[in-house]
Amino acid sequence: MRVSLRAAISVALLVGFYVLAFGLIGGLLALETYALIERPFVGVKLALFVVPAVYALVKGLISLERRERDEVPGILVTPEEQPALWDLVRRLAADAGTRPPDEIRILAAVNAGVAEDTRFLGLRVLRRRMFIGAPLLTSLTEKQLIAVLAHELGHYANKDTRLAGVVVSGRDAMLRAGSHMNAEQWFQRMIAKLFRGYAKLYLLVSQAISRRQEFAADRLAATLAGSSAAASALRELPVIDAAWDLFTNRHLTVAWELGYLPTTFFDGFARLRTSPELHEELEEIRQHPHDPDRGPYDSHPPLRDRVAAIEALGLEPESGWGDRPALELLTDPMPLLDAAVLSTLVSDAAEKARVDWATLGHIGARARVVRGTQRLLEASAVKMNQRPSLTTVLDALDASHLADLGTHRPGNSGAGARARREMARGEVLPELSALVALAFSDAGLARWELDWLGRTTFVTSSNDFDMAEHLDAAVADHGSTEGLRAALATAGVAPDYRPAH
């Protein structure tokens, strides 16, 4: 089927959606009116069905067209605040043959896009917004960013079909079909199923043109930025996505529960992306990107097919775009990018204390170690009937209570005391080691460092710092904590040390 014909059918389906909805409303109201005139008693009973059904249909149509204000994410930037970025976007829109966006917003996401506020399922456009991910601005070159933005604007260009932009907007609108209906109300649940069924039909019919539009948008990106930049930008997106996921999950909020955030965000992200520890892993993603399964209605062709198609064009850029970092397009970028990240966090994020990355990593790692020592402290306190502290643990060991400090029991119920001590030793030794490490850390003699893979290293201020012999002696049969106590006293650890939360 020709693309122009499929696009025309897609638009007809958009119009048909309203025809169907208003037809159902009109038909139900006509039936109710007729019943009330001809058989009033039947009409009254019929109204128990007609009124909720009409209400559900009207609510579905209204909610489909109405978006709440808080659904618009990102930090709004004006032409006065970011003139170079706006000039670039307007120039790309002119080259693409489409109108520029009314707004540009910076997101804390590995994404870029153009979205429209529409009415009548995309048939009428009210406002156009461009979203640019802050991680893209910090990771791509200017030429690569141009390819990404040109691709998004290309969805609305009129070079293939004048209906293409309507089809794209229509898909966005159809994906919202039935989303605002109340599933607990029977009538609304049935209407939502009707809407979603119609939406699936539209998505299937429009999928081919949407995938063709992806290739057409890629072709525009290659035309404006060059095939090399466009292909490299596509390869880089999964790399940035993987790095951003690691950054947000293992680093950005590593000390969130303790009330801390990093002083600045994107300097840490830049260091993560260029760290030697991650080089091999990120390069593997770059060379062999993985396409996620987005479901049967996804409009995107496989990434490898898109890269191959772009490289086959062999196009040189139409303009002399630079290879400088895309970040240089922004005026005073870091406060803007950090604000984009804060806007995605919960409301109390602004109240968190801000510390440098080294301190943040230490705080987060220390908190995990503290949690790992609580069991031993509490078990010792119960056994010795003392307040939980490092000294209480050592007193329990000197009192030959090693077997009682463990939670694991031998599989053989007839196992003797020696087997129980061996089981306890394997549990108590690492917990005691962690408790001693905390004591030295809180005395200012050591700290934890977090690398960009999320691994922690215990770093001491003395090259010959080694407590292994003392720790082994403390948990040995007929052992002694004397050497460990002496080392702790020499380091200046308080006798009743207990790690603060």
JSON list of N, CA, C and O in Angstrom, two decimals, residues 169-203:
[
{"chain": "A", "resi": 169, "resn": "SER", "atom": "N", "xyz": [1.20, 13.00, 15.22]},
{"chain": "A", "resi": 169, "resn": "SER", "atom": "CA", "xyz": [0.44, 13.55, 16.34]},
{"chain": "A", "resi": 169, "resn": "SER", "atom": "C", "xyz": [-0.71, 12.63, 16.71]},
{"chain": "A", "resi": 169, "resn": "SER", "atom": "O", "xyz": [-1.04, 12.46, 17.89]},
{"chain": "A", "resi": 170, "resn": "GLY", "atom": "N", "xyz": [-1.33, 12.03, 15.70]},
{"chain": "A", "resi": 170, "resn": "GLY", "atom": "CA", "xyz": [-2.44, 11.12, 15.95]},
{"chain": "A", "resi": 170, "resn": "GLY", "atom": "C", "xyz": [-2.01, 9.91, 16.74]},
{"chain": "A", "resi": 170, "resn": "GLY", "atom": "O", "xyz": [-2.74, 9.44, 17.63]},
{"chain": "A", "resi": 171, "resn": "ARG", "atom": "N", "xyz": [-0.82, 9.37, 16.45]},
{"chain": "A", "resi": 171, "resn": "ARG", "atom": "CA", "xyz": [-0.33, 8.22, 17.23]},
{"chain": "A", "resi": 171, "resn": "ARG", "atom": "C", "xyz": [-0.15, 8.61, 18.69]},
{"chain": "A", "resi": 171, "resn": "ARG", "atom": "O", "xyz": [-0.52, 7.85, 19.60]},
{"chain": "A", "resi": 172, "resn": "ASP", "atom": "N", "xyz": [0.42, 9.79, 18.93]},
{"chain": "A", "resi": 172, "resn": "ASP", "atom": "CA", "xyz": [0.60, 10.24, 20.31]},
{"chain": "A", "resi": 172, "resn": "ASP", "atom": "C", "xyz": [-0.74, 10.35, 21.03]},
{"chain": "A", "resi": 172, "resn": "ASP", "atom": "O", "xyz": [-0.87, 9.96, 22.19]},
{"chain": "A", "resi": 173, "resn": "ALA", "atom": "N", "xyz": [-1.72, 10.90, 20.35]},
{"chain": "A", "resi": 173, "resn": "ALA", "atom": "CA", "xyz": [-3.04, 11.08, 20.96]},
{"chain": "A", "resi": 173, "resn": "ALA", "atom": "C", "xyz": [-3.72, 9.73, 21.18]},
{"chain": "A", "resi": 173, "resn": "ALA", "atom": "O", "xyz": [-4.34, 9.49, 22.22]},
{"chain": "A", "resi": 174, "resn": "MET", "atom": "N", "xyz": [-3.63, 8.84, 20.20]},
{"chain": "A", "resi": 174, "resn": "MET", "atom": "CA", "xyz": [-4.28, 7.54, 20.32]},
{"chain": "A", "resi": 174, "resn": "MET", "atom": "C", "xyz": [-3.70, 6.71, 21.47]},
{"chain": "A", "resi": 174, "resn": "MET", "atom": "O", "xyz": [-4.39, 5.91, 22.09]},
{"chain": "A", "resi": 175, "resn": "LEU", "atom": "N", "xyz": [-2.42, 6.89, 21.76]},
{"chain": "A", "resi": 175, "resn": "LEU", "atom": "CA", "xyz": [-1.81, 6.16, 22.87]},
{"chain": "A", "resi": 175, "resn": "LEU", "atom": "C", "xyz": [-2.41, 6.57, 24.21]},
{"chain": "A", "resi": 175, "resn": "LEU", "atom": "O", "xyz": [-2.28, 5.84, 25.20]},
{"chain": "A", "resi": 176, "resn": "ARG", "atom": "N", "xyz": [-3.08, 7.73, 24.24]},
{"chain": "A", "resi": 176, "resn": "ARG", "atom": "CA", "xyz": [-3.74, 8.17, 25.47]},
{"chain": "A", "resi": 176, "resn": "ARG", "atom": "C", "xyz": [-5.19, 7.71, 25.55]},
{"chain": "A", "resi": 176, "resn": "ARG", "atom": "O", "xyz": [-5.87, 7.97, 26.54]},
{"chain": "A", "resi": 177, "resn": "ALA", "atom": "N", "xyz": [-5.67, 7.05, 24.51]},
{"chain": "A", "resi": 177, "resn": "ALA", "atom": "CA", "xyz": [-7.09, 6.69, 24.43]},
{"chain": "A", "resi": 177, "resn": "ALA", "atom": "C", "xyz": [-7.49, 5.84, 25.63]},
{"chain": "A", "resi": 177, "resn": "ALA", "atom": "O", "xyz": [-6.91, 4.81, 25.90]},
{"chain": "A", "resi": 178, "resn": "GLY", "atom": "N", "xyz": [-8.50, 6.29, 26.35]},
{"chain": "A", "resi": 178, "resn": "GLY", "atom": "CA", "xyz": [-9.02, 5.54, 27.49]},
{"chain": "A", "resi": 178, "resn": "GLY", "atom": "C", "xyz": [-8.20, 5.62, 28.75]},
{"chain": "A", "resi": 178, "resn": "GLY", "atom": "O", "xyz": [-8.55, 5.02, 29.76]},
{"chain": "A", "resi": 179, "resn": "SER", "atom": "N", "xyz": [-7.08, 6.39, 28.73]},
{"chain": "A", "resi": 179, "resn": "SER", "atom": "CA", "xyz": [-6.16, 6.38, 29.88]},
{"chain": "A", "resi": 179, "resn": "SER", "atom": "C", "xyz": [-6.74, 7.09, 31.09]},
{"chain": "A", "resi": 179, "resn": "SER", "atom": "O", "xyz": [-6.31, 6.84, 32.22]},
{"chain": "A", "resi": 180, "resn": "HIS", "atom": "N", "xyz": [-7.72, 7.99, 30.89]},
{"chain": "A", "resi": 180, "resn": "HIS", "atom": "CA", "xyz": [-8.27, 8.76, 32.01]},
{"chain": "A", "resi": 180, "resn": "HIS", "atom": "C", "xyz": [-9.59, 8.19, 32.53]},
{"chain": "A", "resi": 180, "resn": "HIS", "atom": "O", "xyz": [-10.21, 8.78, 33.40]},
{"chain": "A", "resi": 181, "resn": "MET", "atom": "N", "xyz": [-9.99, 7.05, 31.99]},
{"chain": "A", "resi": 181, "resn": "MET", "atom": "CA", "xyz": [-11.26, 6.47, 32.41]},
{"chain": "A", "resi": 181, "resn": "MET", "atom": "C", "xyz": [-11.10, 5.79, 33.76]},
{"chain": "A", "resi": 181, "resn": "MET", "atom": "O", "xyz": [-10.04, 5.29, 34.11]},
{"chain": "A", "resi": 182, "resn": "ASN", "atom": "N", "xyz": [-12.20, 5.75, 34.51]},
{"chain": "A", "resi": 182, "resn": "ASN", "atom": "CA", "xyz": [-12.22, 5.11, 35.83]},
{"chain": "A", "resi": 182, "resn": "ASN", "atom": "C", "xyz": [-12.51, 3.63, 35.67]},
{"chain": "A", "resi": 182, "resn": "ASN", "atom": "O", "xyz": [-13.64, 3.24, 35.35]},
{"chain": "A", "resi": 183, "resn": "ALA", "atom": "N", "xyz": [-11.51, 2.78, 35.92]},
{"chain": "A", "resi": 183, "resn": "ALA", "atom": "CA", "xyz": [-11.67, 1.35, 35.71]},
{"chain": "A", "resi": 183, "resn": "ALA", "atom": "C", "xyz": [-12.65, 0.72, 36.69]},
{"chain": "A", "resi": 183, "resn": "ALA", "atom": "O", "xyz": [-13.12, -0.40, 36.46]},
{"chain": "A", "resi": 184, "resn": "GLU", "atom": "N", "xyz": [-12.96, 1.42, 37.79]},
{"chain": "A", "resi": 184, "resn": "GLU", "atom": "CA", "xyz": [-13.89, 0.85, 38.77]},
{"chain": "A", "resi": 184, "resn": "GLU", "atom": "C", "xyz": [-15.35, 1.03, 38.34]},
{"chain": "A", "resi": 184, "resn": "GLU", "atom": "O", "xyz": [-16.23, 0.38, 38.91]},
{"chain": "A", "resi": 185, "resn": "GLN", "atom": "N", "xyz": [-15.59, 1.91, 37.37]},
{"chain": "A", "resi": 185, "resn": "GLN", "atom": "CA", "xyz": [-16.94, 2.11, 36.86]},
{"chain": "A", "resi": 185, "resn": "GLN", "atom": "C", "xyz": [-17.15, 1.23, 35.63]},
{"chain": "A", "resi": 185, "resn": "GLN", "atom": "O", "xyz": [-16.39, 1.32, 34.67]},
{"chain": "A", "resi": 186, "resn": "TRP", "atom": "N", "xyz": [-18.19, 0.40, 35.67]},
{"chain": "A", "resi": 186, "resn": "TRP", "atom": "CA", "xyz": [-18.40, -0.59, 34.60]},
{"chain": "A", "resi": 186, "resn": "TRP", "atom": "C", "xyz": [-18.51, 0.07, 33.24]},
{"chain": "A", "resi": 186, "resn": "TRP", "atom": "O", "xyz": [-17.87, -0.36, 32.28]},
{"chain": "A", "resi": 187, "resn": "PHE", "atom": "N", "xyz": [-19.33, 1.12, 33.13]},
{"chain": "A", "resi": 187, "resn": "PHE", "atom": "CA", "xyz": [-19.54, 1.77, 31.84]},
{"chain": "A", "resi": 187, "resn": "PHE", "atom": "C", "xyz": [-18.24, 2.39, 31.32]},
{"chain": "A", "resi": 187, "resn": "PHE", "atom": "O", "xyz": [-17.89, 2.27, 30.15]},
{"chain": "A", "resi": 188, "resn": "GLN", "atom": "N", "xyz": [-17.52, 3.05, 32.22]},
{"chain": "A", "resi": 188, "resn": "GLN", "atom": "CA", "xyz": [-16.27, 3.68, 31.79]},
{"chain": "A", "resi": 188, "resn": "GLN", "atom": "C", "xyz": [-15.24, 2.63, 31.40]},
{"chain": "A", "resi": 188, "resn": "GLN", "atom": "O", "xyz": [-14.45, 2.83, 30.48]},
{"chain": "A", "resi": 189, "resn": "ARG", "atom": "N", "xyz": [-15.25, 1.49, 32.10]},
{"chain": "A", "resi": 189, "resn": "ARG", "atom": "CA", "xyz": [-14.32, 0.42, 31.74]},
{"chain": "A", "resi": 189, "resn": "ARG", "atom": "C", "xyz": [-14.62, -0.13, 30.35]},
{"chain": "A", "resi": 189, "resn": "ARG", "atom": "O", "xyz": [-13.72, -0.39, 29.56]},
{"chain": "A", "resi": 190, "resn": "MET", "atom": "N", "xyz": [-15.91, -0.26, 30.02]},
{"chain": "A", "resi": 190, "resn": "MET", "atom": "CA", "xyz": [-16.28, -0.76, 28.70]},
{"chain": "A", "resi": 190, "resn": "MET", "atom": "C", "xyz": [-15.93, 0.25, 27.60]},
{"chain": "A", "resi": 190, "resn": "MET", "atom": "O", "xyz": [-15.44, -0.12, 26.53]},
{"chain": "A", "resi": 191, "resn": "ILE", "atom": "N", "xyz": [-16.16, 1.53, 27.88]},
{"chain": "A", "resi": 191, "resn": "ILE", "atom": "CA", "xyz": [-15.84, 2.56, 26.88]},
{"chain": "A", "resi": 191, "resn": "ILE", "atom": "C", "xyz": [-14.33, 2.63, 26.68]},
{"chain": "A", "resi": 191, "resn": "ILE", "atom": "O", "xyz": [-13.85, 2.80, 25.55]},
{"chain": "A", "resi": 192, "resn": "ALA", "atom": "N", "xyz": [-13.56, 2.47, 27.78]},
{"chain": "A", "resi": 192, "resn": "ALA", "atom": "CA", "xyz": [-12.10, 2.48, 27.65]},
{"chain": "A", "resi": 192, "resn": "ALA", "atom": "C", "xyz": [-11.63, 1.32, 26.76]},
{"chain": "A", "resi": 192, "resn": "ALA", "atom": "O", "xyz": [-10.73, 1.49, 25.94]},
{"chain": "A", "resi": 193, "resn": "LYS", "atom": "N", "xyz": [-12.24, 0.15, 26.91]},
{"chain": "A", "resi": 193, "resn": "LYS", "atom": "CA", "xyz": [-11.89, -0.98, 26.05]},
{"chain": "A", "resi": 193, "resn": "LYS", "atom": "C", "xyz": [-12.21, -0.68, 24.59]},
{"chain": "A", "resi": 193, "resn": "LYS", "atom": "O", "xyz": [-11.45, -1.03, 23.68]},
{"chain": "A", "resi": 194, "resn": "LEU", "atom": "N", "xyz": [-13.36, -0.03, 24.36]},
{"chain": "A", "resi": 194, "resn": "LEU", "atom": "CA", "xyz": [-13.73, 0.35, 22.99]},
{"chain": "A", "resi": 194, "resn": "LEU", "atom": "C", "xyz": [-12.70, 1.32, 22.41]},
{"chain": "A", "resi": 194, "resn": "LEU", "atom": "O", "xyz": [-12.25, 1.16, 21.27]},
{"chain": "A", "resi": 195, "resn": "PHE", "atom": "N", "xyz": [-12.33, 2.33, 23.19]},
{"chain": "A", "resi": 195, "resn": "PHE", "atom": "CA", "xyz": [-11.34, 3.32, 22.72]},
{"chain": "A", "resi": 195, "resn": "PHE", "atom": "C", "xyz": [-10.01, 2.64, 22.42]},
{"chain": "A", "resi": 195, "resn": "PHE", "atom": "O", "xyz": [-9.37, 2.91, 21.39]},
{"chain": "A", "resi": 196, "resn": "ARG", "atom": "N", "xyz": [-9.56, 1.77, 23.33]},
{"chain": "A", "resi": 196, "resn": "ARG", "atom": "CA", "xyz": [-8.26, 1.13, 23.14]},
{"chain": "A", "resi": 196, "resn": "ARG", "atom": "C", "xyz": [-8.27, 0.19, 21.93]},
{"chain": "A", "resi": 196, "resn": "ARG", "atom": "O", "xyz": [-7.27, 0.07, 21.22]},
{"chain": "A", "resi": 197, "resn": "GLY", "atom": "N", "xyz": [-9.39, -0.49, 21.72]},
{"chain": "A", "resi": 197, "resn": "GLY", "atom": "CA", "xyz": [-9.49, -1.36, 20.54]},
{"chain": "A", "resi": 197, "resn": "GLY", "atom": "C", "xyz": [-9.37, -0.57, 19.25]},
{"chain": "A", "resi": 197, "resn": "GLY", "atom": "O", "xyz": [-8.69, -0.98, 18.31]},
{"chain": "A", "resi": 198, "resn": "TYR", "atom": "N", "xyz": [-10.04, 0.59, 19.20]},
{"chain": "A", "resi": 198, "resn": "TYR", "atom": "CA", "xyz": [-9.95, 1.45, 18.02]},
{"chain": "A", "resi": 198, "resn": "TYR", "atom": "C", "xyz": [-8.53, 1.99, 17.87]},
{"chain": "A", "resi": 198, "resn": "TYR", "atom": "O", "xyz": [-7.99, 2.07, 16.76]},
{"chain": "A", "resi": 199, "resn": "ALA", "atom": "N", "xyz": [-7.91, 2.34, 19.02]},
{"chain": "A", "resi": 199, "resn": "ALA", "atom": "CA", "xyz": [-6.55, 2.87, 18.97]},
{"chain": "A", "resi": 199, "resn": "ALA", "atom": "C", "xyz": [-5.58, 1.83, 18.42]},
{"chain": "A", "resi": 199, "resn": "ALA", "atom": "O", "xyz": [-4.67, 2.15, 17.64]},
{"chain": "A", "resi": 200, "resn": "LYS", "atom": "N", "xyz": [-5.74, 0.56, 18.81]},
{"chain": "A", "resi": 200, "resn": "LYS", "atom": "CA", "xyz": [-4.87, -0.49, 18.29]},
{"chain": "A", "resi": 200, "resn": "LYS", "atom": "C", "xyz": [-5.00, -0.62, 16.78]},
{"chain": "A", "resi": 200, "resn": "LYS", "atom": "O", "xyz": [-4.01, -0.83, 16.07]},
{"chain": "A", "resi": 201, "resn": "LEU", "atom": "N", "xyz": [-6.24, -0.51, 16.28]},
{"chain": "A", "resi": 201, "resn": "LEU", "atom": "CA", "xyz": [-6.45, -0.56, 14.83]},
{"chain": "A", "resi": 201, "resn": "LEU", "atom": "C", "xyz": [-5.70, 0.58, 14.15]},
{"chain": "A", "resi": 201, "resn": "LEU", "atom": "O", "xyz": [-5.02, 0.38, 13.14]},
{"chain": "A", "resi": 202, "resn": "TYR", "atom": "N", "xyz": [-5.81, 1.78, 14.71]},
{"chain": "A", "resi": 202, "resn": "TYR", "atom": "CA", "xyz": [-5.11, 2.93, 14.12]},
{"chain": "A", "resi": 202, "resn": "TYR", "atom": "C", "xyz": [-3.60, 2.74, 14.15]},
{"chain": "A", "resi": 202, "resn": "TYR", "atom": "O", "xyz": [-2.90, 3.03, 13.18]},
{"chain": "A", "resi": 203, "resn": "LEU", "atom": "N", "xyz": [-3.07, 2.26, 15.29]},
{"chain": "A", "resi": 203, "resn": "LEU", "atom": "CA", "xyz": [-1.63, 2.08, 15.42]},
{"chain": "A", "resi": 203, "resn": "LEU", "atom": "C", "xyz": [-1.10, 1.05, 14.42]},
{"chain": "A", "resi": 203, "resn": "LEU", "atom": "O", "xyz": [-0.02, 1.22, 13.85]}
]
